[in-house]
Coordinates of N, CA and C in Angstrom, one line a residue:
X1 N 109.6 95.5 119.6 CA 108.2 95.5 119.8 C 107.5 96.5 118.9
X2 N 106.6 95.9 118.2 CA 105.8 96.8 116.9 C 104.9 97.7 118.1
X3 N 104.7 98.8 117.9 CA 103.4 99.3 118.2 C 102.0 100.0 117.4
X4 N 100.7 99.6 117.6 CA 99.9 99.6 116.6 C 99.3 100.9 116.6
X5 N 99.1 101.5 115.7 CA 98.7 103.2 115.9 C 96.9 102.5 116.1
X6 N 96.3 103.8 116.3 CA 94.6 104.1 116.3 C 94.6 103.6 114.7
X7 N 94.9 104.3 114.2 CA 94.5 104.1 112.7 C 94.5 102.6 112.1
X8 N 96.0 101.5 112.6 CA 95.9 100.5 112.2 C 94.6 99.6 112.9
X9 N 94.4 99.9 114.2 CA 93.5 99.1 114.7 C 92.1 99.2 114.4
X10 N 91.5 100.8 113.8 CA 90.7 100.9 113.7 C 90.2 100.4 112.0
X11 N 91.3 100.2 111.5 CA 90.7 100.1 109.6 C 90.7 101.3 109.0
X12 N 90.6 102.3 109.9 CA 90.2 103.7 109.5 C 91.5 104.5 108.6
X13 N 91.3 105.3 107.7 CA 91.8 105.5 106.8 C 93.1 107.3 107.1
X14 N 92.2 107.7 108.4 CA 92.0 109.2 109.1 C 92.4 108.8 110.1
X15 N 93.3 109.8 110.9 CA 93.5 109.9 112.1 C 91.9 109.9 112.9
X16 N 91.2 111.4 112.3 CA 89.8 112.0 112.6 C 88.9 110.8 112.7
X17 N 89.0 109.7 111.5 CA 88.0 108.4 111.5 C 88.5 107.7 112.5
X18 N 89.7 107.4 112.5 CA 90.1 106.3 114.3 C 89.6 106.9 115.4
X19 N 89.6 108.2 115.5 CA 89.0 108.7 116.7 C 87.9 108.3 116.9
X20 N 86.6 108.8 116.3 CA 85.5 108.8 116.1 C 85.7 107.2 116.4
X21 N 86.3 105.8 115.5 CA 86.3 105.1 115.6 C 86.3 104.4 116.7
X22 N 87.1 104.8 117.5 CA 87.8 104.2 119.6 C 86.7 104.5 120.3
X23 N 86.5 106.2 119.9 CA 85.0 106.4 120.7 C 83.6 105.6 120.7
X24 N 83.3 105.1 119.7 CA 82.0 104.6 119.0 C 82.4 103.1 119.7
X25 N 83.7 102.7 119.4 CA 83.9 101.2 120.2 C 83.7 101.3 122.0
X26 N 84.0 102.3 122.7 CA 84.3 102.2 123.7 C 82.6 102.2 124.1
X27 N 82.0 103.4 123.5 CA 80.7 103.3 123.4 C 80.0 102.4 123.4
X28 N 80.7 101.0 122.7 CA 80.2 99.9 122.2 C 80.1 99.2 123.4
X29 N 81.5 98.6 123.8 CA 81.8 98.0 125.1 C 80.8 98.3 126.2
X30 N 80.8 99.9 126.9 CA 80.0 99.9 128.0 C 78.4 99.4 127.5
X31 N 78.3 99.4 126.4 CA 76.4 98.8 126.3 C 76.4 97.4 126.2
X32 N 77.8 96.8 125.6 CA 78.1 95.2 125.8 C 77.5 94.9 127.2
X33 N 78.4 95.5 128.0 CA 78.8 95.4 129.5 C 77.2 96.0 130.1
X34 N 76.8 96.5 129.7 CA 75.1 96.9 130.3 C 74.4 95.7 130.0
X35 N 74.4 95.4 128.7 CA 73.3 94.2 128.0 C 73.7 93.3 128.7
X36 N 75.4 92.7 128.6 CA 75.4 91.0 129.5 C 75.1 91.4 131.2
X37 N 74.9 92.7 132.0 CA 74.4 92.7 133.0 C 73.1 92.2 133.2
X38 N 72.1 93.2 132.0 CA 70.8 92.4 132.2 C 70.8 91.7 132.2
X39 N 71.3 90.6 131.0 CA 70.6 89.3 131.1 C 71.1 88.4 132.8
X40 N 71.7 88.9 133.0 CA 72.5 88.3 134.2 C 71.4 88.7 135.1
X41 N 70.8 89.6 135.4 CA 69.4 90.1 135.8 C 68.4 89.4 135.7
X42 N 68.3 88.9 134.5 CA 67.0 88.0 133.6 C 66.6 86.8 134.1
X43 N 68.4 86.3 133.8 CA 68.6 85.0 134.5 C 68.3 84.9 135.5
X44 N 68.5 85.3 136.3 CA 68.4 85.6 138.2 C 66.4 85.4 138.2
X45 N 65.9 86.2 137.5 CA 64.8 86.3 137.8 C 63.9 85.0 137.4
X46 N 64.3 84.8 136.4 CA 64.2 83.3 135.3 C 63.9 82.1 136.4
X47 N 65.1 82.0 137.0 CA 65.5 81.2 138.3 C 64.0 81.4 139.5
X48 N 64.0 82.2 139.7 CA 63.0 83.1 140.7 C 62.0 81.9 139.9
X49 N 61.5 82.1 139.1 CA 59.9 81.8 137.9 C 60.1 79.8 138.0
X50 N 61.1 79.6 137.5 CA 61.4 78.6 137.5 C 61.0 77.5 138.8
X51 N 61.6 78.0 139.7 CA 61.6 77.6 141.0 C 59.8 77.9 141.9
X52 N 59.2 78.7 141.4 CA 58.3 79.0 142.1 C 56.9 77.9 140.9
X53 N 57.4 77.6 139.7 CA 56.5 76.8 139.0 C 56.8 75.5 139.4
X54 N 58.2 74.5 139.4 CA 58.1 73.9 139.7 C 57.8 73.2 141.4
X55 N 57.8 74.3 141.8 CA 57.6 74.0 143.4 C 55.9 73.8 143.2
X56 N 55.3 74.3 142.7 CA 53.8 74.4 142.5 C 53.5 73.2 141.7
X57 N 54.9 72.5 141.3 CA 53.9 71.1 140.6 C 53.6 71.5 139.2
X58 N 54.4 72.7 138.3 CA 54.4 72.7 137.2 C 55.8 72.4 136.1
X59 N 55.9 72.9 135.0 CA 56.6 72.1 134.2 C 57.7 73.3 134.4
X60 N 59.2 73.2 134.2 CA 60.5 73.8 134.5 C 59.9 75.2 133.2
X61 N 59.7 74.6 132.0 CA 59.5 75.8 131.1 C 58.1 75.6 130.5
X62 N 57.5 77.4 130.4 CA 56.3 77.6 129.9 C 56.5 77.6 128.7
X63 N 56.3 76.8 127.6 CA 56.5 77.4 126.1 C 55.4 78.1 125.8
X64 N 54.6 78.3 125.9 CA 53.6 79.3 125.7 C 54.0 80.9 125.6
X65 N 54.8 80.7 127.2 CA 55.4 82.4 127.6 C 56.6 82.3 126.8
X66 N 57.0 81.5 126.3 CA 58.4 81.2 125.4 C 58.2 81.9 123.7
X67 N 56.9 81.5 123.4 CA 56.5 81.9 122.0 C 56.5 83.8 122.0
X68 N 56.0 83.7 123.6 CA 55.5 85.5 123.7 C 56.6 86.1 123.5
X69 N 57.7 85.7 124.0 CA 58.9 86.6 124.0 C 59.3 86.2 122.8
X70 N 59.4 85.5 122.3 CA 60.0 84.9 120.7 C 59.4 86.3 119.7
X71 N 58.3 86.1 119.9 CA 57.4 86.7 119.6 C 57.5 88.2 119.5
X72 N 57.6 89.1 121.0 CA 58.1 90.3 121.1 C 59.5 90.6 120.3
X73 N 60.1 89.7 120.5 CA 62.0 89.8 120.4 C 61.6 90.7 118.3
X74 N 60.9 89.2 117.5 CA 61.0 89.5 116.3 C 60.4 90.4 115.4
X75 N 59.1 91.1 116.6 CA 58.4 92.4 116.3 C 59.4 93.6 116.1
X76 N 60.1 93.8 117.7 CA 61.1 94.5 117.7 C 62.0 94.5 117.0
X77 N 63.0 93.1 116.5 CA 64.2 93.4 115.9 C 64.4 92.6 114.8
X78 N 63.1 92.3 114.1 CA 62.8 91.3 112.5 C 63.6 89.9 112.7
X79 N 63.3 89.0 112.2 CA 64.5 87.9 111.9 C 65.5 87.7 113.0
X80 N 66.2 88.6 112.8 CA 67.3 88.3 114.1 C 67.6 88.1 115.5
X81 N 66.3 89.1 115.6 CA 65.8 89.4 117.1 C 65.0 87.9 117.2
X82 N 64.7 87.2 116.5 CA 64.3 85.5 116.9 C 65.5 84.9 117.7
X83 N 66.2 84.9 116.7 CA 67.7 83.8 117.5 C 67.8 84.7 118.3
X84 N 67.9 85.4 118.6 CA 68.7 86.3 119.4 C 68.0 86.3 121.4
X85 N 66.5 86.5 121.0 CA 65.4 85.6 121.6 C 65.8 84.2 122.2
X86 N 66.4 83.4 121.2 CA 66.6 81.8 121.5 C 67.7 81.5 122.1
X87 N 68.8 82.4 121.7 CA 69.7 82.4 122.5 C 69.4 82.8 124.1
X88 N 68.5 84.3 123.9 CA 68.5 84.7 125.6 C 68.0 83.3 126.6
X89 N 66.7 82.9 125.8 CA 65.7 82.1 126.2 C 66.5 80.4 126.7
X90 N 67.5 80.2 126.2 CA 68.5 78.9 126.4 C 69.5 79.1 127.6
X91 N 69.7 80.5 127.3 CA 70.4 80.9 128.6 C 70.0 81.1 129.9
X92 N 68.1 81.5 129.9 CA 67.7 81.3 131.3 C 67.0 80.1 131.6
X93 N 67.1 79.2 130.8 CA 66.5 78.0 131.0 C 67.4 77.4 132.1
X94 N 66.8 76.3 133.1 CA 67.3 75.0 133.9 C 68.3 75.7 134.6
X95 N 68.6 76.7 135.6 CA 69.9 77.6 136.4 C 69.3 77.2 137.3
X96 N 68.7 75.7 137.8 CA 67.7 76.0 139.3 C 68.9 75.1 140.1

């Protein structure tokens, strides 16, 4: 059984650089693990919006409020923050 050092896993060149490197990932991970909570939160609430418009006799999705957040996402994070927007926005669509 091979075993992989810090160094091979990290790419890193340094013991000191893998370090820094594990840390900065693990760092990475817990904000993964925070961000897919929110949206898991979003969703939930999404559902909430969803349910309370179509009960009222409106349409499942507002694109109007769709453009807004499209909108905010690409102020905040240029270009990317659009898909990134489209992705969130596909994911709290229709969970009713």
């Amino acid at each position: 059984m091979t075993t992989t050092t810090q160094t091979e896993k990290t790419g890193a060149r340094t013991d000191e650089a893998a370090t820094l490197i594990g840390d900065a990932r693990e760092r990475i991970d817990s904000l993964d693990d925070r961000i897919i909570g929110l949206i898991q939160e979003r969703m939930a609430v999404s559902a909430v919006i969803q349910e309370a418009r179509i009960s009222s006799g409106g349409r499942r999705v507002n694109l109007a409020r769709e453009m807004e957040v499209l909108g905010h996402y690409r102020d905040a994070l240029g270009k990317p923050g659009t898909a990134l927007a489209m992705t969130m926005l596909e994911l709290c669509r229709g969970r009713i």
